Short mmCIF file of N, CA and C in Angstrom, two decimals:
data_model
loop_
_atom_site.label_atom_id
_atom_site.label_comp_id
_atom_site.label_asym_id
_atom_site.label_seq_id
_atom_site.Cartn_x
_atom_site.Cartn_y
_atom_site.Cartn_z
N UNK A 17 88.91 74.69 102.86
CA UNK A 17 88.05 75.98 102.16
C UNK A 17 88.13 76.65 103.35
N UNK A 18 87.10 76.72 104.62
CA UNK A 18 87.29 77.62 105.72
C UNK A 18 88.01 78.38 105.53
N UNK A 19 89.93 77.67 105.50
CA UNK A 19 91.02 78.77 105.72
C UNK A 19 91.01 79.93 104.40
N UNK A 20 90.75 79.18 103.30
CA UNK A 20 91.08 80.33 102.47
C UNK A 20 90.33 81.67 102.55
N UNK A 21 88.74 80.94 102.74
CA UNK A 21 87.70 81.58 103.05
C UNK A 21 88.31 83.13 104.00
N UNK A 22 88.79 82.17 105.16
CA UNK A 22 89.47 83.37 106.46
C UNK A 22 90.78 84.41 105.81
N UNK A 23 91.30 84.00 104.55
CA UNK A 23 92.15 84.42 104.11
C UNK A 23 91.62 85.87 103.40
N UNK A 24 90.47 85.58 101.97
CA UNK A 24 90.17 86.50 102.02
C UNK A 24 89.20 87.64 102.53
N UNK A 25 88.39 87.16 103.68
CA UNK A 25 87.61 88.00 104.16
C UNK A 25 88.22 89.35 104.53
N UNK A 26 89.30 89.34 105.55
CA UNK A 26 89.39 90.48 106.03
C UNK A 26 89.80 92.40 104.52
N UNK A 27 90.33 91.29 103.68
CA UNK A 27 90.32 92.39 102.54
C UNK A 27 89.12 92.33 102.08
N UNK A 28 88.41 91.73 101.95
CA UNK A 28 87.28 92.22 101.48
C UNK A 28 86.65 92.69 102.01
N UNK A 29 86.30 92.74 103.21
CA UNK A 29 85.61 92.97 104.74
C UNK A 29 86.10 94.41 104.45
N UNK A 30 87.06 94.19 104.84
CA UNK A 30 87.52 95.76 104.62
C UNK A 30 87.25 97.15 103.49
N UNK A 31 87.55 96.84 102.35
CA UNK A 31 86.90 97.34 101.09
C UNK A 31 85.43 98.07 101.14
N UNK A 32 85.00 96.99 101.37
CA UNK A 32 82.93 96.61 101.29
C UNK A 32 82.88 98.21 102.56
N UNK A 33 83.53 97.74 103.88
CA UNK A 33 83.36 98.99 104.87
C UNK A 33 83.66 100.29 104.37
N UNK A 34 84.55 100.62 103.12
CA UNK A 34 85.10 101.68 102.97
C UNK A 34 83.71 102.14 101.82
N UNK A 35 83.44 101.08 101.28
CA UNK A 35 82.80 101.47 99.97
C UNK A 35 81.26 102.19 100.68
N UNK A 36 80.76 101.04 102.10
CA UNK A 36 79.78 101.98 102.80
C UNK A 36 79.80 102.93 103.21
N UNK A 37 81.15 103.39 103.66
CA UNK A 37 81.12 104.62 104.72
C UNK A 37 81.29 105.86 103.71
N UNK A 38 81.88 105.73 101.91
CA UNK A 38 81.37 106.50 101.02
C UNK A 38 80.14 106.58 100.77
N UNK A 39 79.29 105.67 100.91
CA UNK A 39 77.64 105.85 100.75
C UNK A 39 77.11 106.68 102.47
N UNK A 40 77.72 106.06 103.00
CA UNK A 40 76.99 107.25 104.41
C UNK A 40 76.82 108.57 104.52
N UNK A 41 78.13 108.81 103.82
CA UNK A 41 78.73 110.52 103.83
C UNK A 41 78.05 110.66 102.85
N UNK A 42 77.36 110.17 101.75
CA UNK A 42 76.50 110.98 100.75
C UNK A 42 77.57 110.88 99.37
N UNK A 43 78.82 110.05 99.50
CA UNK A 43 79.69 110.30 98.07
C UNK A 43 79.14 108.73 96.99
N UNK A 44 78.37 109.32 96.58
CA UNK A 44 77.33 108.11 96.04
C UNK A 44 78.66 107.47 94.87
N UNK A 45 79.55 108.37 94.15
CA UNK A 45 79.92 107.89 92.82
C UNK A 45 81.29 107.22 93.70
N UNK A 46 81.89 107.45 94.45
CA UNK A 46 82.98 106.85 94.88
C UNK A 46 82.22 105.28 95.81
N UNK A 47 81.44 105.52 96.02
CA UNK A 47 80.74 103.82 97.13
C UNK A 47 80.19 102.84 95.43
N UNK A 48 79.56 103.36 94.77
CA UNK A 48 79.60 102.91 93.97
C UNK A 48 81.17 102.05 93.01
N UNK A 49 81.78 103.02 92.27
CA UNK A 49 83.10 102.44 91.89
C UNK A 49 83.75 101.42 92.77
N UNK A 50 83.69 101.57 94.13
CA UNK A 50 84.29 100.40 94.66
C UNK A 50 83.48 99.20 95.01
N UNK A 51 81.90 99.34 95.03
CA UNK A 51 80.92 98.62 94.86
C UNK A 51 80.69 97.47 93.81
N UNK A 52 80.98 97.91 92.78
CA UNK A 52 80.70 97.12 91.57
C UNK A 52 81.90 96.94 90.93
N UNK A 53 83.08 97.33 90.86
CA UNK A 53 84.25 97.56 90.21
C UNK A 53 84.61 96.07 90.02
N UNK A 54 84.81 95.58 91.79
CA UNK A 54 84.92 94.17 91.83
C UNK A 54 84.39 93.22 90.86
N UNK A 55 83.33 93.06 90.72
CA UNK A 55 82.52 92.35 89.53
C UNK A 55 82.62 92.71 88.20
N UNK A 56 81.97 93.53 88.30
CA UNK A 56 81.72 94.05 86.86
C UNK A 56 82.62 94.88 86.22
N UNK A 57 83.95 95.98 86.34
CA UNK A 57 84.75 96.38 86.24
C UNK A 57 86.02 95.23 85.85
N UNK A 58 86.39 93.86 86.93
CA UNK A 58 87.24 93.55 87.18
C UNK A 58 87.01 91.38 86.28
N UNK A 59 86.49 90.99 87.41
CA UNK A 59 86.12 89.37 87.66
C UNK A 59 85.40 89.23 86.50
N UNK A 60 84.10 90.06 85.58
CA UNK A 60 84.11 89.34 84.57
C UNK A 60 84.92 89.26 83.53
N UNK A 61 85.50 90.71 82.98
CA UNK A 61 86.05 90.74 81.83
C UNK A 61 87.49 89.73 82.59
N UNK A 62 87.92 89.29 82.98
CA UNK A 62 88.91 88.55 83.50
C UNK A 62 88.92 87.52 83.40
N UNK A 63 87.85 87.01 84.31
CA UNK A 63 86.97 85.51 83.37
C UNK A 63 86.99 85.02 81.92
N UNK A 64 86.73 85.92 81.55
CA UNK A 64 87.29 85.85 79.93
C UNK A 64 88.21 85.99 79.12
N UNK A 65 89.02 86.80 79.53
CA UNK A 65 90.09 87.45 78.98
C UNK A 65 91.62 86.48 79.72
N UNK A 66 91.16 86.12 80.64
CA UNK A 66 92.61 85.44 80.98
C UNK A 66 92.77 83.98 80.78
N UNK A 67 91.80 83.21 80.51
CA UNK A 67 92.01 81.85 80.21
C UNK A 67 92.58 81.66 78.76
N UNK A 68 92.29 82.80 77.75
CA UNK A 68 92.91 83.22 76.77
C UNK A 68 94.69 83.27 76.63
N UNK A 69 94.76 84.06 78.23
CA UNK A 69 96.24 84.14 78.23
C UNK A 69 96.81 82.81 78.22
N UNK A 70 96.55 82.68 79.54
CA UNK A 70 96.99 81.27 79.95
C UNK A 70 96.51 80.13 80.05
N UNK A 71 95.40 79.75 79.40
CA UNK A 71 94.50 78.54 79.63
C UNK A 71 93.65 78.75 80.70
N UNK A 72 92.99 77.49 80.90
CA UNK A 72 92.35 76.88 82.26
C UNK A 72 92.51 77.72 83.51
N UNK A 73 93.83 77.73 83.82
CA UNK A 73 94.35 77.88 85.39
C UNK A 73 94.17 79.85 85.44
N UNK A 74 93.72 80.51 84.50
CA UNK A 74 93.34 81.96 83.98
C UNK A 74 91.75 82.08 84.91
N UNK A 75 91.30 80.84 84.54
CA UNK A 75 89.69 80.95 84.99
C UNK A 75 89.73 80.86 86.81
N UNK A 76 90.50 80.10 87.04
CA UNK A 76 91.09 80.80 89.03
C UNK A 76 91.73 81.73 89.63
N UNK A 77 92.52 82.48 88.34
CA UNK A 77 93.35 83.50 88.95
C UNK A 77 92.54 84.70 88.42
N UNK A 78 91.26 84.57 88.06
CA UNK A 78 90.31 85.57 87.65
C UNK A 78 90.30 86.37 88.92
N UNK A 79 89.34 85.72 89.83
CA UNK A 79 89.16 86.44 90.95
C UNK A 79 89.83 87.11 91.99
N UNK A 80 91.09 86.40 92.13
CA UNK A 80 92.34 86.84 92.91
C UNK A 80 93.36 88.29 92.11
N UNK A 81 93.04 88.03 90.82
CA UNK A 81 93.32 89.31 90.65
C UNK A 81 92.10 90.54 90.56
N UNK A 82 90.95 90.51 90.60
CA UNK A 82 90.58 91.20 90.02
C UNK A 82 89.79 91.63 91.62
N UNK A 83 90.75 90.71 93.22
CA UNK A 83 90.13 91.37 94.20
C UNK A 83 91.73 92.20 94.42
N UNK A 84 92.66 92.46 93.80
CA UNK A 84 93.73 92.68 94.13
C UNK A 84 94.00 93.85 93.21
N UNK A 85 92.95 93.97 91.74
CA UNK A 85 92.69 95.63 91.34
C UNK A 85 91.93 96.15 92.58
N UNK A 86 91.07 95.43 93.12
CA UNK A 86 90.04 96.45 93.67
C UNK A 86 90.64 96.95 94.86
N UNK A 87 91.83 96.24 95.62
CA UNK A 87 92.58 96.90 96.63
C UNK A 87 93.08 98.69 95.79
N UNK A 88 94.06 98.02 94.85
CA UNK A 88 95.15 98.85 93.90
C UNK A 88 93.51 100.12 93.69
N UNK A 89 92.35 99.82 93.66
CA UNK A 89 91.31 101.09 93.50
C UNK A 89 90.94 101.95 94.41
N UNK A 90 90.76 101.09 95.52
CA UNK A 90 90.70 101.16 96.58
C UNK A 90 91.25 102.23 97.09
N UNK A 91 92.93 101.93 97.23
CA UNK A 91 93.86 102.86 97.60
C UNK A 91 94.00 104.27 96.56
N UNK A 92 93.90 104.24 95.48
CA UNK A 92 93.60 105.20 94.96
C UNK A 92 92.34 106.30 94.89
N UNK A 93 91.37 105.46 95.40
CA UNK A 93 90.46 106.57 95.88
C UNK A 93 90.63 107.08 97.20
N UNK A 94 90.83 106.56 98.11
CA UNK A 94 91.23 106.90 99.53
C UNK A 94 92.75 108.25 99.22
N UNK A 95 93.00 107.72 98.48
CA UNK A 95 94.13 108.90 98.31
C UNK A 95 93.77 110.00 98.18
N UNK A 96 93.16 110.08 96.91
CA UNK A 96 92.13 110.85 96.17
C UNK A 96 91.35 112.07 97.10
N UNK A 97 90.61 111.27 97.58
CA UNK A 97 90.25 111.67 99.11
C UNK A 97 90.81 112.15 100.07
N UNK A 98 91.87 111.99 100.38
CA UNK A 98 92.55 112.47 100.96
C UNK A 98 93.28 113.91 100.62
N UNK A 99 93.53 113.81 99.34
CA UNK A 99 94.05 115.54 99.22
C UNK A 99 93.06 116.21 98.98
N UNK A 100 91.73 115.92 98.98
CA UNK A 100 90.47 117.07 98.82
C UNK A 100 90.18 116.89 99.77
N UNK A 101 90.25 115.99 101.10
CA UNK A 101 90.09 116.67 102.18
C UNK A 101 90.75 117.99 102.82
N UNK A 102 89.67 118.83 103.71
CA UNK A 102 90.22 119.80 104.24
C UNK A 102 90.79 119.56 106.18
N UNK A 103 89.80 118.26 106.00
CA UNK A 103 90.00 118.11 107.69
C UNK A 103 90.92 116.42 107.53
N UNK A 104 91.02 115.99 108.82
CA UNK A 104 91.79 114.45 108.90
C UNK A 104 92.94 114.16 109.92
N UNK A 105 93.04 113.01 110.00
CA UNK A 105 94.08 112.74 110.57
C UNK A 105 95.41 113.61 110.42
N UNK A 106 95.77 113.52 108.75
CA UNK A 106 96.93 113.93 108.18
C UNK A 106 97.30 115.33 107.25
N UNK A 107 96.01 115.79 107.59
CA UNK A 107 95.70 117.00 107.24
C UNK A 107 95.88 118.26 107.56
N UNK A 108 96.63 119.79 107.02
CA UNK A 108 96.71 120.90 107.78
C UNK A 108 95.11 120.99 107.86
N UNK A 109 94.33 121.77 109.09
CA UNK A 109 93.23 121.94 109.70
C UNK A 109 92.71 123.49 109.15
N UNK A 110 92.59 124.08 108.15
CA UNK A 110 92.48 124.90 107.65
C UNK A 110 90.63 125.50 108.23
N UNK A 111 90.27 127.04 108.30
CA UNK A 111 89.39 127.53 109.20
C UNK A 111 88.11 127.84 108.01
N UNK A 112 87.30 127.41 107.86
CA UNK A 112 86.14 128.70 106.70
C UNK A 112 85.93 129.31 107.07
N UNK A 113 85.97 130.59 106.38
CA UNK A 113 85.97 131.60 106.20
C UNK A 113 84.42 132.30 107.55
N UNK A 114 83.23 131.10 107.08
CA UNK A 114 81.95 131.44 107.80
C UNK A 114 81.97 131.05 109.06
N UNK A 115 83.14 130.15 110.00
CA UNK A 115 83.50 129.87 111.11
C UNK A 115 83.94 130.69 111.75
N UNK A 116 84.95 131.59 111.04
CA UNK A 116 85.86 132.06 112.51
C UNK A 116 84.98 133.27 112.87
N UNK A 117 85.12 134.08 113.98
CA UNK A 117 84.39 134.86 114.90
C UNK A 117 84.40 135.88 114.04
N UNK A 118 83.26 136.81 114.48
CA UNK A 118 82.95 138.06 113.52
C UNK A 118 83.46 139.32 114.93
N UNK A 119 83.26 139.96 113.89
CA UNK A 119 83.69 141.67 115.28
C UNK A 119 83.08 141.42 116.17
N UNK A 120 81.54 141.04 115.86
CA UNK A 120 80.47 141.09 117.01
C UNK A 120 80.79 140.17 118.01
N UNK A 121 81.80 138.73 118.06
CA UNK A 121 81.81 137.69 118.76
C UNK A 121 81.20 136.90 118.30
N UNK A 122 80.42 136.79 117.35
CA UNK A 122 79.10 135.76 117.24
C UNK A 122 79.60 134.89 116.42
N UNK A 123 79.29 134.00 115.91
CA UNK A 123 80.07 132.88 114.70
C UNK A 123 78.77 132.87 113.85
N UNK A 124 79.13 132.88 112.53
CA UNK A 124 78.10 132.79 111.49
C UNK A 124 77.29 131.72 111.76
#
């Protein structure tokens, strides 16, 4: 059991760190999506639906499928956030007009 928990922990911890990052920068909607979707969007429905499709083993598959779905949602959220960002490791840095020096040499 300890080995299985150790295998799951890095993925779960990484996703929760990303959710906490969004919360810390004030992006509550993305943070809530990542924090709540594993349980309420994926796990609970899958616990009821997978046994209907594949039998008793569906109960055991529900949480791994929910985790994989959460990773997919996290990657989509990060990709969308990266496309919106004006800064970042892989983004072209654009200067905001208010930050450009004025004719008098002072910054607004």
